[in-house]
GROMACS .gro file of C-alpha atoms in nm:
model
  123
    1MET     CA    1  16.612   4.027   3.659
    2LYS     CA    2  16.854   3.742   3.716
    3PRO     CA    3  16.803   3.535   4.034
    4GLU     CA    4  17.152   3.623   4.162
    5THR     CA    5  17.078   3.997   4.144
    6ALA     CA    6  17.064   4.180   4.475
    7ILE     CA    7  16.901   4.517   4.518
    8ILE     CA    8  17.042   4.771   4.760
    9ARG     CA    9  16.809   5.055   4.856
   10ILE     CA   10  16.938   5.359   5.042
   11LYS     CA   11  16.616   5.526   5.155
   12ASN     CA   12  16.556   5.885   5.256
   13LEU     CA   13  16.915   5.991   5.319
   14ARG     CA   14  16.861   6.343   5.455
   15LEU     CA   15  17.139   6.592   5.395
   16ARG     CA   16  17.191   6.966   5.360
   17THR     CA   17  17.365   7.140   5.074
   18TYR     CA   18  17.372   7.455   4.866
   19ILE     CA   19  17.136   7.392   4.574
   20GLY     CA   20  16.972   7.642   4.346
   21ILE     CA   21  17.016   7.965   4.153
   22LYS     CA   22  16.821   8.220   4.359
   23GLU     CA   23  17.022   8.440   4.596
   24ASP     CA   24  16.874   8.286   4.912
   25GLU     CA   25  16.951   7.936   4.776
   26ILE     CA   26  17.312   8.036   4.706
   27GLN     CA   27  17.352   8.180   5.056
   28ASN     CA   28  17.167   7.915   5.262
   29GLN     CA   29  17.189   7.539   5.275
   30GLN     CA   30  16.872   7.346   5.200
   31ASP     CA   31  16.749   7.000   5.283
   32VAL     CA   32  16.769   6.732   5.017
   33ILE     CA   33  16.641   6.376   5.041
   34ILE     CA   34  16.831   6.110   4.848
   35ASN     CA   35  16.703   5.768   4.743
   36VAL     CA   36  16.937   5.527   4.569
   37VAL     CA   37  16.866   5.186   4.415
   38ILE     CA   38  17.155   4.964   4.306
   39HIS     CA   39  17.131   4.623   4.136
   40TYR     CA   40  17.437   4.398   4.138
   41CYS     CA   41  17.526   4.033   4.105
   42ALA     CA   42  17.546   3.903   4.462
   43ASP     CA   43  17.608   3.540   4.379
   44LYS     CA   44  17.939   3.530   4.570
   45ALA     CA   45  17.802   3.715   4.874
   46ARG     CA   46  17.492   3.496   4.893
   47ASN     CA   47  17.711   3.190   4.930
   48SER     CA   48  18.007   3.312   5.135
   49ASP     CA   49  17.915   3.557   5.415
   50ASN     CA   50  18.244   3.736   5.336
   51VAL     CA   51  18.216   4.116   5.326
   52ALA     CA   52  18.468   4.132   5.040
   53ASP     CA   53  18.216   3.946   4.823
   54ALA     CA   54  17.946   4.213   4.867
   55LEU     CA   55  17.899   4.566   4.743
   56ASN     CA   56  17.964   4.793   5.042
   57TYR     CA   57  17.667   5.027   5.076
   58ARG     CA   58  17.831   5.209   5.366
   59THR     CA   59  18.125   5.315   5.145
   60ILE     CA   60  17.884   5.430   4.874
   61THR     CA   61  17.678   5.629   5.124
   62LYS     CA   62  17.987   5.799   5.273
   63LYS     CA   63  18.096   5.910   4.925
   64ILE     CA   64  17.749   6.049   4.853
   65ILE     CA   65  17.746   6.237   5.185
   66ALA     CA   66  18.090   6.388   5.114
   67LEU     CA   67  17.984   6.494   4.764
   68ILE     CA   68  17.666   6.663   4.877
   69GLU     CA   69  17.788   6.824   5.197
   70ASN     CA   70  18.115   6.959   5.051
   71ASN     CA   71  17.991   7.113   4.726
   72ARG     CA   72  17.752   7.368   4.580
   73PHE     CA   73  17.509   7.296   4.298
   74SER     CA   74  17.304   7.523   4.075
   75LEU     CA   75  17.104   7.246   3.911
   76LEU     CA   76  16.927   6.946   4.060
   77GLU     CA   77  17.016   6.760   3.738
   78ASN     CA   78  17.388   6.802   3.805
   79LEU     CA   79  17.360   6.700   4.169
   80THR     CA   80  17.160   6.392   4.073
   81ASN     CA   81  17.405   6.298   3.796
   82GLN     CA   82  17.710   6.326   4.023
   83THR     CA   83  17.534   6.114   4.286
   84LEU     CA   84  17.443   5.855   4.021
   85ALA     CA   85  17.809   5.841   3.915
   86ILE     CA   86  17.901   5.735   4.269
   87ALA     CA   87  17.617   5.481   4.289
   88SER     CA   88  17.718   5.319   3.959
   89GLU     CA   89  18.099   5.341   3.972
   90HIS     CA   90  18.169   4.986   4.092
   91ASP     CA   91  18.220   4.726   3.817
   92TRP     CA   92  17.959   4.495   3.972
   93VAL     CA   93  17.675   4.747   3.936
   94GLU     CA   94  17.431   4.642   3.663
   95PHE     CA   95  17.170   4.912   3.722
   96ALA     CA   96  17.141   5.216   3.947
   97SER     CA   97  16.891   5.493   3.993
   98VAL     CA   98  16.903   5.804   4.207
   99GLU     CA   99  16.614   6.029   4.302
  100ILE     CA  100  16.681   6.351   4.488
  101ASP     CA  101  16.400   6.553   4.641
  102LYS     CA  102  16.428   6.923   4.714
  103PRO     CA  103  16.154   6.983   4.975
  104HIS     CA  104  15.962   7.312   4.963
  105ALA     CA  105  16.109   7.411   4.625
  106LEU     CA  106  15.761   7.506   4.505
  107ARG     CA  107  15.505   7.692   4.709
  108PHE     CA  108  15.218   7.441   4.684
  109ALA     CA  109  15.417   7.117   4.647
  110ASP     CA  110  15.581   6.892   4.904
  111SER     CA  111  15.896   6.878   4.692
  112VAL     CA  112  16.049   6.875   4.348
  113SER     CA  113  16.256   6.571   4.258
  114MET     CA  114  16.492   6.460   3.986
  115GLU     CA  115  16.554   6.096   3.899
  116LEU     CA  116  16.828   5.960   3.675
  117SER     CA  117  16.930   5.601   3.607
  118TYR     CA  118  17.225   5.401   3.478
  119GLN     CA  119  17.214   5.069   3.293
  120LYS     CA  120  17.532   4.871   3.225
  121THR     CA  121  17.569   4.795   2.857
  122SER     CA  122  17.678   4.452   2.737
  123SER     CA  123  18.032   4.434   2.603
   0.00000   0.00000   0.00000
C-alpha cells in the first residue's frame, strides 16, 4: 500500500430490504448489514483540508442506502455486486470491498454473508 493511500471503512450499516427467493422473503423486508472498505489516494486531502480533495463517504453511503431500500433482490451476490459498483465508481478508488450479512438466514448461524472486491487495473 502506498503511503498516500487512505482507507475509508463504513461499518455495520444496518438497512432493510427485500432479499431472497422464498415466499416469506419476497413478501417481507429483512435486515442486512453492510460493511464497505475503500482505498483511495488521499494525497491532496491530507495536505489541503478542502472537502473537494477528499472522497465523500457520505455521498457513497446515501447511494448505497437508496439502492438497498428502493429495490428487491433475489440473490445476495447481486445485491453485493451492485453495492460494490457504487463503492468503486469514483475514479480515485484503487480498491474496494463490500461484505453484506443477512442475519438469521440459516437456522443455527448468526448470519450468511457475501463479500466481493474490486481492484483498479493499471492502464
